[in-house]
Amino acid sequence: MSALEGNIDRIYAKFCRKLNMFMEQMYDAKSGLDKTFGAFNRVLRPGPLSGRRNEEVVRNRGNALAELQRNITDFRDDVVQQFEKNIARIATFLGIPTAPDEFDMNSPYRLRFDALFYRSRLIVLEESLRMLVALKDIRQTSQHTLLMTEGMRSMTISEAQVHLAALQNTIAECRSKDMKRLEAEFHLIQLCFHIVLKDAGVMSELEVDASLHKIWDLCHTYPDSAGLLANTYAAMKDHIRDVRRHTDLYSSRNVWWSWPRHTTGDLQHCKYGHPFSGTMWDSCLECGREVRKLATMDPNKLLKENDFVAAIKTQTLNGKSWRV
Ligand SMILES: [Zn+2]
């Protein structure tokens, strides 16, 4: 391993630890919001003079993730994106004698930080909807509070619409880079924004059935990468079809928790150039093994979905045991 490769390995290890740290902070913040929701409800005041006081408590909750989100976007834009853009140029500039392909890296890190950013916005928008329900229940509410709730509702809806549309490009980017797991992950995030809009009483432009089918297809065809999200897919589908409502739709954390366990010196690259930890994974986490496609891929007719999810779980159990 050249000195540059060794440095790249250490940099990726650092990115992985950062992802994990931000994720942990994000779920701590979310669990803080859940735990304090009862107290928030109790401090909301009825009556015409309560507007400013209510606004203050709403704003405090709305800003609970603001600093963390800034840290995520700063690190993504100032460090990860710059690194991904410049590393090949640096290798050439330094005249490092390596095959050009080695630095033609198809790095998934900026996209992983994008996923983190979208997750944090989801938590904020879901919290906003939950607060709106509580605010609606206030007796003799003030004009001030009424205006605030209208503003909150409209901002929540427009932000969810913006992210839902932007994710279309992110999904296309994953597809062009053969990142199957991230592609499925962004589809799931997009469905979460669709649910936000649905809960706000607004239609979204997302073609839900096509999106669910796409995720199913990805999980089925790439069981070692996209397939890791099969349980989340099943929960999402139940939630959307009102079979069973889940409060924590996006709990596929095992992959995220695995990243800091990488031991430097064991960085591998798959055939598409995605880096992955040889310490933790048998194959690339973003593309992985492709199973043969069957002629008819109708999840409703071909295979019952519960059986499908169980089958995927069994397949992943054959890998390293901590991954499920
Ligand atoms: Zn790969």
Coordinates of C-alpha atoms and ligand atoms in Angstrom, one line a residue:
M1 CA 0.0 0.0 0.0
S2 CA 1.4 3.4 -1.0
A3 CA 1.6 6.3 1.4
L4 CA -1.2 8.0 -0.5
E5 CA -3.4 4.9 -0.3
G6 CA -2.6 4.7 3.5
N7 CA -3.7 8.3 3.9
I8 CA -6.9 7.7 1.9
D9 CA -7.7 4.7 4.1
R10 CA -7.3 6.8 7.2
I11 CA -9.4 9.6 5.8
Y12 CA -12.2 7.2 5.0
A13 CA -12.0 5.8 8.5
K14 CA -12.4 9.4 9.8
F15 CA -15.4 9.9 7.5
C16 CA -17.0 6.7 8.9
R17 CA -16.4 7.8 12.5
K18 CA -17.9 11.2 11.7
L19 CA -21.0 9.7 10.0
N20 CA -21.5 7.4 13.0
M21 CA -21.0 10.3 15.5
F22 CA -23.5 12.6 13.7
M23 CA -26.0 9.7 13.5
E24 CA -25.7 9.1 17.2
Q25 CA -26.2 12.8 18.0
M26 CA -29.2 12.9 15.6
Y27 CA -31.0 10.0 17.3
D28 CA -30.2 11.4 20.8
A29 CA -31.8 14.7 19.6
K30 CA -34.8 12.8 18.3
S31 CA -35.2 10.8 21.4
G32 CA -34.9 14.1 23.4
L33 CA -37.8 15.5 21.3
D34 CA -39.9 12.3 22.0
K35 CA -39.2 12.4 25.7
T36 CA -40.1 16.1 26.1
F37 CA -43.2 16.2 24.0
G38 CA -45.5 15.7 26.9
A39 CA -43.9 18.6 28.8
F40 CA -44.1 20.7 25.6
N41 CA -47.8 20.0 25.4
R42 CA -48.3 21.0 29.0
V43 CA -46.6 24.4 28.6
L44 CA -48.7 25.5 25.7
R45 CA -51.2 28.1 26.9
P46 CA -54.7 28.9 25.8
G47 CA -56.1 32.4 25.5
P48 CA -55.4 35.6 23.4
L49 CA -52.3 36.6 25.4
S50 CA -50.4 33.4 25.0
G51 CA -49.1 33.8 21.4
R52 CA -45.6 34.9 22.0
R53 CA -45.0 32.4 24.8
N54 CA -46.2 29.5 22.6
E55 CA -44.1 30.7 19.7
E56 CA -41.0 30.6 21.9
V57 CA -41.5 27.0 23.0
V58 CA -42.3 26.0 19.4
R59 CA -39.2 27.7 18.1
N60 CA -37.0 26.0 20.7
R61 CA -38.2 22.6 19.6
G62 CA -37.9 23.5 15.9
N63 CA -34.3 24.5 16.4
A64 CA -33.3 21.4 18.4
L65 CA -31.3 20.0 15.5
A66 CA -30.0 23.2 14.0
E67 CA -26.5 23.1 15.3
L68 CA -26.0 19.4 14.4
Q69 CA -27.4 20.0 11.0
R70 CA -24.9 22.9 10.4
N71 CA -22.1 20.6 11.5
I72 CA -23.2 17.9 9.1
T73 CA -23.5 20.2 6.1
D74 CA -20.2 22.0 6.9
F75 CA -18.3 18.8 7.1
R76 CA -19.9 17.5 4.0
D77 CA -19.3 20.6 1.9
D78 CA -15.9 21.7 3.3
V79 CA -14.2 18.3 3.8
V80 CA -15.9 15.4 2.1
Q81 CA -16.9 17.1 -1.1
Q82 CA -13.5 18.8 -1.5
F83 CA -11.7 15.5 -0.9
E84 CA -13.8 13.6 -3.4
K85 CA -13.3 16.3 -6.0
N86 CA -9.6 16.8 -5.6
I87 CA -8.0 13.5 -4.6
A88 CA -7.4 12.2 -8.2
R89 CA -5.9 15.6 -9.1
I90 CA -3.6 15.5 -6.0
A91 CA -2.3 12.1 -7.0
T92 CA -1.5 13.2 -10.5
F93 CA 0.0 16.5 -9.2
L94 CA 2.2 14.6 -6.7
G95 CA 3.3 12.2 -9.5
I96 CA 2.3 9.2 -7.4
P97 CA 3.1 6.1 -9.5
T98 CA -0.2 4.3 -9.3
A99 CA -2.5 3.1 -12.0
P100 CA -5.0 5.9 -12.9
D101 CA -7.9 3.6 -12.2
E102 CA -6.9 3.4 -8.6
F103 CA -7.8 7.0 -8.1
D104 CA -10.8 7.0 -10.3
M105 CA -12.8 6.5 -7.1
N106 CA -16.5 6.1 -7.1
S107 CA -16.8 7.4 -3.6
P108 CA -20.1 7.2 -1.8
Y109 CA -19.2 9.5 1.1
R110 CA -20.8 12.8 0.0
L111 CA -24.0 10.9 -0.8
R112 CA -23.9 9.3 2.6
F113 CA -23.7 12.7 4.2
D114 CA -26.6 13.8 2.0
A115 CA -28.6 10.9 3.4
L116 CA -27.8 12.1 6.9
F117 CA -28.8 15.6 6.1
Y118 CA -32.2 14.5 4.7
R119 CA -32.8 12.3 7.8
S120 CA -32.2 15.3 10.0
R121 CA -34.7 17.4 8.0
L122 CA -37.2 14.5 8.2
I123 CA -37.0 14.5 12.0
V124 CA -37.6 18.3 12.0
L125 CA -40.6 18.2 9.6
E126 CA -42.1 15.2 11.5
E127 CA -41.7 17.2 14.7
S128 CA -43.3 20.2 13.1
L129 CA -46.4 18.1 12.2
R130 CA -46.6 16.7 15.7
M131 CA -46.5 20.2 17.2
L132 CA -49.1 21.4 14.7
V133 CA -51.5 18.8 16.1
A134 CA -50.8 19.9 19.6
L135 CA -51.3 23.6 18.7
K136 CA -54.6 22.8 17.0
D137 CA -56.0 21.5 20.3
I138 CA -55.4 24.8 22.2
R139 CA -58.6 26.3 23.4
Q140 CA -59.4 30.0 22.6
T141 CA -56.2 30.2 20.7
S142 CA -54.7 33.7 19.9
Q143 CA -54.5 35.2 16.5
H144 CA -50.7 35.1 16.9
T145 CA -50.7 31.3 17.4
L146 CA -53.1 30.9 14.5
L147 CA -50.8 32.8 12.1
M148 CA -47.8 30.8 13.4
T149 CA -49.5 27.5 12.8
E150 CA -50.5 28.5 9.3
G151 CA -46.9 29.6 8.6
M152 CA -45.4 26.3 10.1
R153 CA -47.8 24.2 8.0
S154 CA -47.0 26.0 4.8
M155 CA -43.2 25.9 5.4
T156 CA -43.4 22.1 6.3
I157 CA -45.2 21.4 3.1
S158 CA -43.0 23.4 0.8
E159 CA -39.8 22.0 2.3
A160 CA -41.1 18.4 2.0
Q161 CA -42.0 19.1 -1.6
V162 CA -38.5 20.6 -2.4
H163 CA -36.7 17.6 -0.8
L164 CA -39.0 15.1 -2.6
A165 CA -38.2 16.7 -5.9
A166 CA -34.4 17.1 -5.3
L167 CA -34.2 13.4 -4.3
Q168 CA -35.1 12.5 -7.8
N169 CA -31.6 13.8 -8.9
T170 CA -29.9 12.2 -6.0
I171 CA -31.5 8.8 -6.9
A172 CA -30.4 9.3 -10.5
E173 CA -26.8 10.0 -9.3
C174 CA -26.8 6.8 -7.3
R175 CA -28.0 4.9 -10.3
S176 CA -25.3 6.3 -12.5
K177 CA -22.7 5.3 -9.9
D178 CA -24.0 1.8 -9.4
M179 CA -24.7 2.5 -5.7
K180 CA -27.7 0.2 -5.1
R181 CA -27.9 0.4 -1.4
L182 CA -27.8 4.2 -1.4
E183 CA -30.3 4.3 -4.3
A184 CA -32.8 2.2 -2.2
E185 CA -32.0 4.4 0.9
F186 CA -32.9 7.6 -1.0
H187 CA -36.1 6.0 -2.4
L188 CA -37.0 5.3 1.2
I189 CA -36.2 8.8 2.4
Q190 CA -38.3 10.1 -0.5
L191 CA -41.2 8.0 0.6
C192 CA -40.8 9.5 4.1
F193 CA -41.2 13.0 2.7
H194 CA -44.3 11.7 0.8
I195 CA -45.7 10.5 4.2
V196 CA -45.0 14.0 5.7
L197 CA -47.0 15.5 2.8
K198 CA -49.8 13.0 3.2
D199 CA -50.0 13.6 7.0
A200 CA -50.2 17.3 6.2
G201 CA -53.2 16.6 4.0
V202 CA -51.4 17.4 0.7
M203 CA -51.0 15.2 -2.4
S204 CA -47.4 14.6 -3.4
E205 CA -46.1 14.1 -7.0
L206 CA -44.4 10.8 -6.1
E207 CA -45.5 7.7 -7.9
V208 CA -45.7 5.6 -4.8
D209 CA -46.4 2.2 -6.3
A210 CA -43.5 2.6 -8.8
S211 CA -41.2 3.7 -6.0
L212 CA -42.1 0.8 -3.8
H213 CA -41.7 -1.6 -6.6
K214 CA -38.3 -0.2 -7.5
I215 CA -37.1 -0.6 -3.9
W216 CA -38.4 -4.2 -3.8
D217 CA -36.5 -4.9 -7.1
L218 CA -33.3 -3.4 -5.7
C219 CA -33.6 -5.4 -2.4
H220 CA -34.3 -8.6 -4.3
T221 CA -31.6 -8.2 -6.9
Y222 CA -28.8 -6.9 -4.6
P223 CA -29.5 -8.8 -1.3
D224 CA -26.1 -8.0 0.2
S225 CA -26.4 -4.2 -0.3
A226 CA -29.9 -2.8 -1.0
G227 CA -31.3 -6.0 0.6
L228 CA -30.1 -4.7 4.0
L229 CA -33.0 -2.3 3.8
A230 CA -35.6 -5.0 3.2
N231 CA -37.1 -4.6 6.7
T232 CA -37.4 -0.9 6.4
Y233 CA -39.0 -1.4 3.0
A234 CA -41.6 -3.7 4.5
A235 CA -42.4 -1.3 7.3
M236 CA -42.7 1.6 4.9
K237 CA -45.1 -0.3 2.7
D238 CA -47.3 -1.2 5.6
H239 CA -47.3 2.4 6.8
I240 CA -48.2 3.8 3.4
R241 CA -51.0 1.3 2.8
D242 CA -52.3 1.9 6.4
V243 CA -51.8 -1.7 7.3
R244 CA -49.7 -0.8 10.3
R245 CA -48.4 2.6 11.3
H246 CA -44.8 2.7 12.4
T247 CA -43.5 5.6 14.4
D248 CA -39.8 5.1 13.5
L249 CA -39.8 4.2 9.8
Y250 CA -36.2 4.8 9.3
S251 CA -34.4 2.6 11.7
S252 CA -32.0 0.7 9.5
R253 CA -29.1 1.8 11.6
N254 CA -27.0 -1.4 11.5
V255 CA -25.0 -0.3 8.5
W256 CA -24.4 3.1 10.0
W257 CA -23.3 1.6 13.3
S258 CA -20.8 -0.6 11.5
W259 CA -18.7 2.0 9.9
P260 CA -16.4 3.1 12.8
R261 CA -15.3 -0.6 13.2
H262 CA -13.2 -0.5 10.1
T263 CA -9.5 -1.2 10.8
T264 CA -7.1 0.8 8.6
G265 CA -5.0 -1.3 6.3
D266 CA -8.0 -3.3 5.1
L267 CA -9.6 -0.9 2.6
Q268 CA -10.9 -2.7 -0.5
H269 CA -12.4 -1.5 -3.8
C270 CA -15.1 -3.3 -5.8
K271 CA -15.3 -3.5 -9.6
Y272 CA -17.1 -0.2 -9.7
G273 CA -14.5 1.6 -7.6
H274 CA -16.6 1.9 -4.4
P275 CA -14.4 1.7 -1.4
F276 CA -15.4 -0.7 1.4
S277 CA -14.1 -2.0 4.6
G278 CA -12.6 -5.5 4.2
T279 CA -12.6 -5.8 8.0
M280 CA -16.4 -5.5 8.2
W281 CA -17.8 -6.7 4.9
D282 CA -17.3 -9.6 2.6
S283 CA -18.3 -7.6 -0.4
C284 CA -19.1 -4.0 -1.4
L285 CA -21.8 -2.4 0.7
E286 CA -23.0 -0.2 -2.1
C287 CA -23.4 -2.7 -5.0
G288 CA -22.6 -6.3 -3.8
R289 CA -23.7 -9.5 -5.3
E290 CA -26.3 -9.4 -8.1
V291 CA -28.7 -12.3 -8.1
R292 CA -30.2 -13.5 -11.4
K293 CA -33.4 -11.7 -12.3
L294 CA -36.4 -13.8 -12.8
A295 CA -38.5 -13.3 -15.9
T296 CA -41.5 -11.9 -14.0
M297 CA -40.7 -9.6 -11.1
D298 CA -44.1 -9.0 -9.6
P299 CA -43.7 -9.0 -5.8
N300 CA -47.4 -9.6 -5.3
K301 CA -47.6 -12.7 -7.5
L302 CA -44.2 -14.2 -7.5
L303 CA -43.4 -14.3 -3.8
K304 CA -45.3 -13.2 -0.7
E305 CA -43.5 -10.1 0.6
N306 CA -43.2 -11.4 4.2
D307 CA -41.5 -14.5 2.9
F308 CA -39.3 -12.3 0.8
V309 CA -38.2 -10.2 3.8
A310 CA -37.5 -13.4 5.8
A311 CA -35.5 -14.7 2.9
I312 CA -33.4 -11.6 2.7
K313 CA -32.8 -11.7 6.4
T314 CA -31.6 -15.3 6.1
Q315 CA -29.3 -14.3 3.4
T316 CA -27.7 -11.5 5.3
L317 CA -27.4 -13.8 8.4
N318 CA -25.0 -15.8 6.3
G319 CA -22.6 -12.8 6.3
K320 CA -20.8 -11.5 9.3
S321 CA -23.1 -11.9 12.3
W322 CA -23.3 -8.3 13.6
R323 CA -24.6 -6.9 10.3
V324 CA -28.3 -7.8 10.9
Ligands
ZN1 ZN -19.5 -1.6 -5.2

